[in-house]
Amino acid sequence: MKRFLSSCARLPRVVMSFGMAASCSLPAGKRQSLAILVLPRCLAAMLAAGLTSFAGHAKAEPLFVSSFSGSISKIETNGTSTTFSTGYNRPYGMAFDSSGNLFVAVLGDNRIAKVTPDGTSSTFASGLNSPVSIAINSSGNLFVSLFGDNSIAQITSSGVVSTFASGGLINQPFGLAFNSLGNLFVSNDGNNTIAEITPAGVVSSFATGGGLSAPTGMVFNAAGDLFVANQYAQTISKITSGGTVSTFVTSSSFSNAAQLAIDPLNNIYLASVDNNTIFKTTPEGVVSTYASSELPIGLAFQIVPEPSTCAMAVAGLVCGGSVVFRRRRVR
């Protein structure tokens, strides 16, 4: 950290004629909306025929990268990079909310910036002491690690700031990550530890030793394992839910490692400030260069649902489009 301080696509309109399904039938002589009568009787048959259910499948959007030079770029899945937003004084960690707004910890100005999907930037909260990382809980509240005063701030969706946890086991906090239970994990650059904080604000020690060395960015994978970048050790540590620490991968390329991000396939991305590079590590530990980026610090994927069109029609759901059921006479 000391080195850092110094240096759902819109769906088309769908028309489905359920009367064409082989297993679906209505009593003779009834004229009704199929949305009312057919759906309950045909649901099992349609699912049995192989239609995909809405099971939370997700699609990785472009990777957003904050640069120590003051900009935020967007890297497409094909490697193409464009500038998304500019004018920041040392932007660090970032996180998306459920509406697609990007929140940025702006270290140089002691504030949190909010960037709308069209790239419009504004100040969301200010007066923070060296904000570094951001994590957002299921209620939409922001949690920010404040490196300068050994605390974690909580910011409501309306911008009200309060102290969530401070002192004691919080020592120069850097990375933040929520697990599936809503507990917040904090990487402490000052004492090489990982702290765990319950939703009620109770702080405990989660992991120490095992190769943790100036821990920075953190992410959880789908299995609930925590991965931590170690700034000086050029490694990524893996920590089980029980707190056991091991080295997941070592690479001389991980020089001055900053934030991490993870995609739906559990590939981990690491920002290497000294190498001006984003590295990708597969679940098997294979490291490759993902993209070049000037002085990368923060990383964030915007993950959006990608439901099946047919499944949404069966469930009676709409996502950015509409589902229309035909009325037809059934004799």
Short mmCIF file of C-alpha atoms in Angstrom, two decimals:
data_model
loop_
_atom_site.label_atom_id
_atom_site.label_comp_id
_atom_site.label_asym_id
_atom_site.label_seq_id
_atom_site.Cartn_x
_atom_site.Cartn_y
_atom_site.Cartn_z
CA MET A 1 0.00 0.00 0.00
CA LYS A 2 2.86 2.37 0.78
CA ARG A 3 4.14 1.85 -2.77
CA PHE A 4 0.69 2.63 -4.10
CA LEU A 5 0.49 5.84 -2.09
CA SER A 6 3.76 6.91 -3.48
CA SER A 7 3.26 6.09 -6.88
CA CYS A 8 -29.36 -8.22 -19.12
CA ALA A 9 -29.20 -7.21 -22.78
CA ARG A 10 -32.62 -6.07 -23.86
CA LEU A 11 -34.66 -9.08 -24.95
CA PRO A 12 -36.81 -9.01 -28.09
CA ARG A 13 -40.59 -9.03 -27.93
CA VAL A 14 -41.59 -12.68 -27.85
CA VAL A 15 -44.88 -14.18 -29.01
CA MET A 16 -45.47 -17.74 -27.90
CA SER A 17 -48.40 -19.88 -29.01
CA PHE A 18 -48.71 -22.49 -26.29
CA GLY A 19 -51.45 -24.31 -28.22
CA MET A 20 -48.72 -25.65 -30.52
CA ALA A 21 -47.04 -27.61 -27.73
CA ALA A 22 -47.66 -31.32 -28.26
CA SER A 23 -48.62 -32.14 -24.68
CA CYS A 24 -50.83 -29.14 -24.08
CA SER A 25 -54.59 -29.23 -24.42
CA LEU A 26 -57.66 -27.36 -23.28
CA PRO A 27 -61.22 -28.47 -22.68
CA ALA A 28 -63.25 -28.34 -25.90
CA GLY A 29 -65.22 -25.21 -26.64
CA LYS A 30 -63.28 -22.96 -24.28
CA ARG A 31 -62.14 -19.56 -25.43
CA GLN A 32 -59.70 -18.16 -22.85
CA SER A 33 -56.36 -16.50 -22.56
CA LEU A 34 -53.69 -19.15 -22.78
CA ALA A 35 -51.68 -17.25 -20.21
CA ILE A 36 -54.37 -18.21 -17.71
CA LEU A 37 -55.38 -21.73 -18.66
CA VAL A 38 -52.48 -23.27 -20.56
CA LEU A 39 -49.52 -22.33 -18.44
CA PRO A 40 -50.39 -24.33 -15.29
CA ARG A 41 -51.26 -27.48 -17.28
CA CYS A 42 -48.30 -27.29 -19.67
CA LEU A 43 -45.47 -26.26 -17.36
CA ALA A 44 -44.33 -29.76 -16.45
CA ALA A 45 -44.53 -30.97 -20.04
CA MET A 46 -42.53 -28.01 -21.35
CA LEU A 47 -39.80 -28.42 -18.76
CA ALA A 48 -39.68 -32.15 -19.45
CA ALA A 49 -39.24 -31.36 -23.14
CA GLY A 50 -35.92 -29.73 -22.31
CA LEU A 51 -36.62 -26.04 -21.81
CA THR A 52 -34.05 -24.29 -19.65
CA SER A 53 -35.19 -22.93 -16.30
CA PHE A 54 -34.15 -19.60 -14.89
CA ALA A 55 -31.41 -20.73 -12.54
CA GLY A 56 -29.39 -17.54 -12.12
CA HIS A 57 -27.01 -18.09 -15.03
CA ALA A 58 -24.85 -15.00 -15.36
CA LYS A 59 -22.86 -13.36 -18.08
CA ALA A 60 -19.61 -11.46 -17.53
CA GLU A 61 -19.68 -7.96 -18.91
CA PRO A 62 -16.50 -6.03 -19.81
CA LEU A 63 -13.83 -5.62 -17.14
CA PHE A 64 -13.54 -2.10 -15.73
CA VAL A 65 -10.07 -0.95 -14.65
CA SER A 66 -9.10 2.09 -12.61
CA SER A 67 -5.70 3.59 -13.36
CA PHE A 68 -3.43 5.43 -10.96
CA SER A 69 -3.07 8.00 -13.73
CA GLY A 70 -6.68 9.10 -13.17
CA SER A 71 -8.95 7.27 -15.59
CA ILE A 72 -11.27 4.26 -15.75
CA SER A 73 -11.15 2.05 -18.80
CA LYS A 74 -13.41 -0.70 -20.08
CA ILE A 75 -11.85 -3.85 -21.51
CA GLU A 76 -14.15 -5.91 -23.72
CA THR A 77 -14.01 -9.70 -23.73
CA ASN A 78 -12.15 -9.52 -27.06
CA GLY A 79 -9.41 -7.42 -25.44
CA THR A 80 -10.46 -4.07 -26.91
CA SER A 81 -9.95 -1.24 -24.42
CA THR A 82 -11.78 2.09 -24.36
CA THR A 83 -11.84 4.99 -21.91
CA PHE A 84 -15.02 4.95 -19.81
CA SER A 85 -14.49 7.92 -17.47
CA THR A 86 -11.70 10.37 -16.61
CA GLY A 87 -10.75 13.11 -14.16
CA TYR A 88 -9.98 11.16 -10.96
CA ASN A 89 -7.23 11.82 -8.44
CA ARG A 90 -5.78 8.34 -7.81
CA PRO A 91 -8.85 6.10 -8.21
CA TYR A 92 -8.58 2.77 -6.40
CA GLY A 93 -11.16 0.05 -5.71
CA MET A 94 -14.49 -0.12 -7.53
CA ALA A 95 -17.82 -1.94 -7.24
CA PHE A 96 -21.06 -2.09 -9.21
CA ASP A 97 -24.51 -1.86 -7.67
CA SER A 98 -27.53 -3.78 -8.96
CA SER A 99 -28.54 -0.87 -11.19
CA GLY A 100 -25.26 -0.84 -13.07
CA ASN A 101 -23.80 2.23 -11.34
CA LEU A 102 -20.06 2.05 -10.71
CA PHE A 103 -18.72 3.34 -7.38
CA VAL A 104 -15.07 4.37 -7.22
CA ALA A 105 -12.86 4.98 -4.18
CA VAL A 106 -10.95 8.16 -5.11
CA LEU A 107 -7.98 8.11 -2.75
CA GLY A 108 -6.52 11.45 -3.77
CA ASP A 109 -9.73 13.36 -3.04
CA ASN A 110 -10.94 11.30 -0.04
CA ARG A 111 -14.28 10.65 -1.70
CA ILE A 112 -16.47 8.05 -3.38
CA ALA A 113 -17.49 8.78 -6.95
CA LYS A 114 -20.62 7.39 -8.59
CA VAL A 115 -20.52 6.74 -12.32
CA THR A 116 -23.77 5.99 -14.14
CA PRO A 117 -23.90 3.45 -16.99
CA ASP A 118 -23.54 6.27 -19.53
CA GLY A 119 -20.30 7.45 -17.89
CA THR A 120 -21.64 10.46 -15.99
CA SER A 121 -19.59 10.93 -12.80
CA SER A 122 -20.55 12.68 -9.56
CA THR A 123 -19.45 12.70 -5.92
CA PHE A 124 -21.48 10.22 -3.87
CA ALA A 125 -19.75 10.72 -0.49
CA SER A 126 -16.82 12.82 0.70
CA GLY A 127 -14.70 13.51 3.78
CA LEU A 128 -13.33 9.96 3.96
CA ASN A 129 -9.77 9.26 5.12
CA SER A 130 -7.88 7.47 2.33
CA PRO A 131 -10.62 5.25 0.87
CA VAL A 132 -9.16 2.21 -0.85
CA SER A 133 -11.73 -0.52 -1.56
CA ILE A 134 -15.51 -0.82 -1.88
CA ALA A 135 -17.89 -3.73 -1.35
CA ILE A 136 -21.69 -3.58 -1.65
CA ASN A 137 -24.01 -5.80 0.38
CA SER A 138 -27.35 -7.29 -0.64
CA SER A 139 -29.19 -4.25 0.74
CA GLY A 140 -27.27 -1.88 -1.51
CA ASN A 141 -25.16 -0.32 1.24
CA LEU A 142 -21.54 0.50 0.44
CA PHE A 143 -18.68 -0.53 2.71
CA VAL A 144 -15.38 1.27 2.29
CA SER A 145 -11.96 0.47 3.72
CA LEU A 146 -10.35 3.63 5.09
CA PHE A 147 -6.62 3.06 5.12
CA GLY A 148 -5.94 6.37 6.82
CA ASP A 149 -7.85 5.80 10.06
CA ASN A 150 -8.00 1.99 10.42
CA SER A 151 -11.74 1.74 9.91
CA ILE A 152 -14.51 0.49 7.67
CA ALA A 153 -17.17 3.03 6.72
CA GLN A 154 -20.74 2.18 5.81
CA ILE A 155 -22.56 4.39 3.32
CA THR A 156 -26.28 4.01 2.73
CA SER A 157 -27.81 4.18 -0.73
CA SER A 158 -28.72 7.81 0.05
CA GLY A 159 -25.11 8.70 0.86
CA VAL A 160 -25.21 8.76 4.69
CA VAL A 161 -21.79 7.82 6.11
CA SER A 162 -21.18 6.05 9.42
CA THR A 163 -18.42 3.95 11.00
CA PHE A 164 -19.11 0.21 10.70
CA ALA A 165 -15.93 -1.09 12.42
CA SER A 166 -12.65 0.40 13.56
CA GLY A 167 -9.40 -0.20 15.44
CA GLY A 168 -8.30 -3.41 17.10
CA LEU A 169 -8.18 -6.05 14.36
CA ILE A 170 -8.60 -3.43 11.63
CA ASN A 171 -5.07 -2.30 10.79
CA GLN A 172 -4.51 -0.35 7.55
CA PRO A 173 -7.41 -2.10 5.80
CA PHE A 174 -7.15 -2.62 2.07
CA GLY A 175 -9.33 -5.26 0.37
CA LEU A 176 -13.00 -6.03 1.09
CA ALA A 177 -15.21 -8.97 0.11
CA PHE A 178 -18.57 -10.35 1.23
CA ASN A 179 -19.23 -14.06 1.58
CA SER A 180 -22.58 -15.73 0.92
CA LEU A 181 -23.64 -15.25 4.55
CA GLY A 182 -23.22 -11.48 4.39
CA ASN A 183 -20.05 -11.39 6.50
CA LEU A 184 -17.49 -8.83 5.40
CA PHE A 185 -13.82 -9.83 5.10
CA VAL A 186 -11.01 -7.29 5.35
CA SER A 187 -7.38 -7.65 4.31
CA ASN A 188 -5.12 -5.77 6.71
CA ASP A 189 -1.98 -4.43 5.09
CA GLY A 190 -0.68 -3.29 8.46
CA ASN A 191 -0.46 -6.69 10.19
CA ASN A 192 -0.75 -9.27 7.37
CA THR A 193 -4.10 -10.65 8.54
CA ILE A 194 -7.64 -11.15 7.33
CA ALA A 195 -10.46 -9.99 9.61
CA GLU A 196 -14.11 -11.08 9.47
CA ILE A 197 -16.97 -8.77 10.41
CA THR A 198 -20.54 -9.99 10.96
CA PRO A 199 -23.53 -7.91 9.75
CA ALA A 200 -23.86 -6.74 13.37
CA GLY A 201 -20.33 -5.30 13.27
CA VAL A 202 -18.59 -7.95 15.43
CA VAL A 203 -14.94 -8.23 14.35
CA SER A 204 -12.82 -11.38 14.67
CA SER A 205 -9.57 -12.69 13.24
CA PHE A 206 -10.18 -15.02 10.28
CA ALA A 207 -6.70 -15.86 8.98
CA THR A 208 -3.04 -15.11 9.69
CA GLY A 209 0.31 -16.38 8.46
CA GLY A 210 0.50 -18.97 5.71
CA GLY A 211 2.25 -16.58 3.34
CA LEU A 212 0.03 -13.52 3.77
CA SER A 213 2.27 -10.54 3.03
CA ALA A 214 0.77 -7.06 2.71
CA PRO A 215 -2.55 -8.56 1.55
CA THR A 216 -4.47 -6.38 -0.87
CA GLY A 217 -7.35 -7.37 -3.18
CA MET A 218 -9.73 -10.24 -2.32
CA VAL A 219 -12.47 -12.26 -4.03
CA PHE A 220 -14.63 -15.27 -3.17
CA ASN A 221 -15.17 -18.07 -5.67
CA ALA A 222 -18.38 -20.03 -6.11
CA ALA A 223 -17.25 -22.68 -3.59
CA GLY A 224 -16.78 -20.09 -0.84
CA ASP A 225 -12.97 -20.03 -0.87
CA LEU A 226 -11.33 -16.64 -0.38
CA PHE A 227 -8.46 -15.58 -2.65
CA VAL A 228 -6.08 -12.83 -1.58
CA ALA A 229 -3.40 -10.97 -3.53
CA ASN A 230 -0.13 -10.46 -1.65
CA GLN A 231 1.54 -7.26 -2.73
CA TYR A 232 5.11 -8.14 -1.83
CA ALA A 233 5.13 -11.94 -2.09
CA GLN A 234 3.98 -12.02 -5.74
CA THR A 235 1.41 -14.66 -4.84
CA ILE A 236 -2.32 -15.25 -4.54
CA SER A 237 -3.30 -17.05 -1.35
CA LYS A 238 -6.30 -19.36 -1.02
CA ILE A 239 -8.15 -19.44 2.29
CA THR A 240 -10.79 -22.06 3.01
CA SER A 241 -14.00 -21.30 4.89
CA GLY A 242 -12.27 -22.68 7.98
CA GLY A 243 -9.43 -20.14 7.72
CA THR A 244 -6.68 -22.44 6.40
CA VAL A 245 -4.22 -20.46 4.27
CA SER A 246 -2.24 -21.91 1.36
CA THR A 247 -0.49 -20.52 -1.71
CA PHE A 248 -2.77 -20.83 -4.73
CA VAL A 249 -0.35 -19.49 -7.35
CA THR A 250 3.05 -17.78 -7.48
CA SER A 251 4.23 -15.62 -10.36
CA SER A 252 7.07 -13.18 -10.76
CA SER A 253 4.67 -11.20 -12.93
CA PHE A 254 2.55 -10.31 -9.91
CA SER A 255 4.71 -7.30 -9.10
CA ASN A 256 3.02 -4.72 -6.87
CA ALA A 257 -0.29 -6.62 -6.91
CA ALA A 258 -3.36 -4.49 -6.28
CA GLN A 259 -7.01 -5.47 -6.64
CA LEU A 260 -8.56 -8.76 -7.77
CA ALA A 261 -11.74 -9.57 -9.71
CA ILE A 262 -13.42 -12.88 -10.52
CA ASP A 263 -15.66 -13.89 -13.42
CA PRO A 264 -18.55 -16.40 -13.46
CA LEU A 265 -16.16 -19.19 -14.51
CA ASN A 266 -14.01 -18.55 -11.41
CA ASN A 267 -11.11 -17.10 -13.37
CA ILE A 268 -9.25 -14.59 -11.19
CA TYR A 269 -7.91 -11.30 -12.56
CA LEU A 270 -5.05 -9.42 -10.90
CA ALA A 271 -3.90 -5.84 -11.47
CA SER A 272 -0.10 -5.57 -11.51
CA VAL A 273 0.85 -1.93 -11.14
CA ASP A 274 4.55 -2.32 -11.91
CA ASN A 275 3.95 -4.39 -15.04
CA ASN A 276 1.07 -2.28 -16.40
CA THR A 277 -0.77 -5.55 -16.94
CA ILE A 278 -3.94 -7.43 -15.98
CA PHE A 279 -3.20 -11.12 -15.41
CA LYS A 280 -5.75 -13.92 -15.58
CA THR A 281 -5.46 -17.09 -13.48
CA THR A 282 -7.69 -20.09 -14.19
CA PRO A 283 -9.22 -22.23 -11.41
CA GLU A 284 -6.38 -24.69 -12.10
CA GLY A 285 -3.76 -22.00 -11.39
CA VAL A 286 -2.64 -21.31 -14.97
CA VAL A 287 -1.51 -17.69 -15.34
CA SER A 288 -1.70 -15.70 -18.58
CA THR A 289 -1.69 -12.07 -19.68
CA TYR A 290 -5.23 -10.78 -20.13
CA ALA A 291 -4.64 -7.15 -21.13
CA SER A 292 -2.19 -4.29 -20.94
CA SER A 293 -3.31 -1.30 -18.89
CA GLU A 294 -1.44 1.74 -17.60
CA LEU A 295 -0.87 1.60 -13.83
CA PRO A 296 -3.92 -0.58 -13.09
CA ILE A 297 -5.24 -0.53 -9.53
CA GLY A 298 -8.93 -1.42 -9.25
CA LEU A 299 -10.86 -4.10 -11.13
CA ALA A 300 -14.59 -4.72 -11.38
CA PHE A 301 -16.85 -6.90 -13.50
CA GLN A 302 -20.47 -5.97 -13.94
CA ILE A 303 -22.31 -9.30 -13.71
CA VAL A 304 -25.85 -9.33 -15.08
CA PRO A 305 -28.46 -12.10 -15.27
CA GLU A 306 -28.81 -13.83 -18.63
CA PRO A 307 -32.05 -15.79 -18.34
CA SER A 308 -33.49 -18.06 -20.99
CA THR A 309 -36.21 -16.41 -23.06
CA CYS A 310 -38.38 -19.52 -22.94
CA ALA A 311 -37.90 -19.89 -19.21
CA MET A 312 -39.02 -16.32 -18.63
CA ALA A 313 -42.14 -16.93 -20.67
CA VAL A 314 -42.94 -20.04 -18.65
CA ALA A 315 -42.32 -18.21 -15.39
CA GLY A 316 -44.29 -15.17 -16.54
CA LEU A 317 -41.26 -12.93 -16.11
CA VAL A 318 -40.04 -10.01 -18.14
CA CYS A 319 -36.45 -8.70 -18.32
CA GLY A 320 -36.08 -5.58 -20.38
CA GLY A 321 -38.65 -6.71 -22.95
CA SER A 322 -42.07 -8.27 -22.97
CA VAL A 323 -43.75 -11.61 -23.26
CA VAL A 324 -47.04 -11.74 -25.11
CA PHE A 325 -49.46 -14.67 -24.99
CA ARG A 326 -51.88 -15.06 -27.90
CA ARG A 327 -55.56 -15.57 -27.39
CA ARG A 328 -56.84 -18.28 -29.66
CA ARG A 329 -59.95 -20.38 -30.00
CA VAL A 330 -59.45 -24.02 -29.06
CA ARG A 331 -62.16 -26.38 -30.23
#
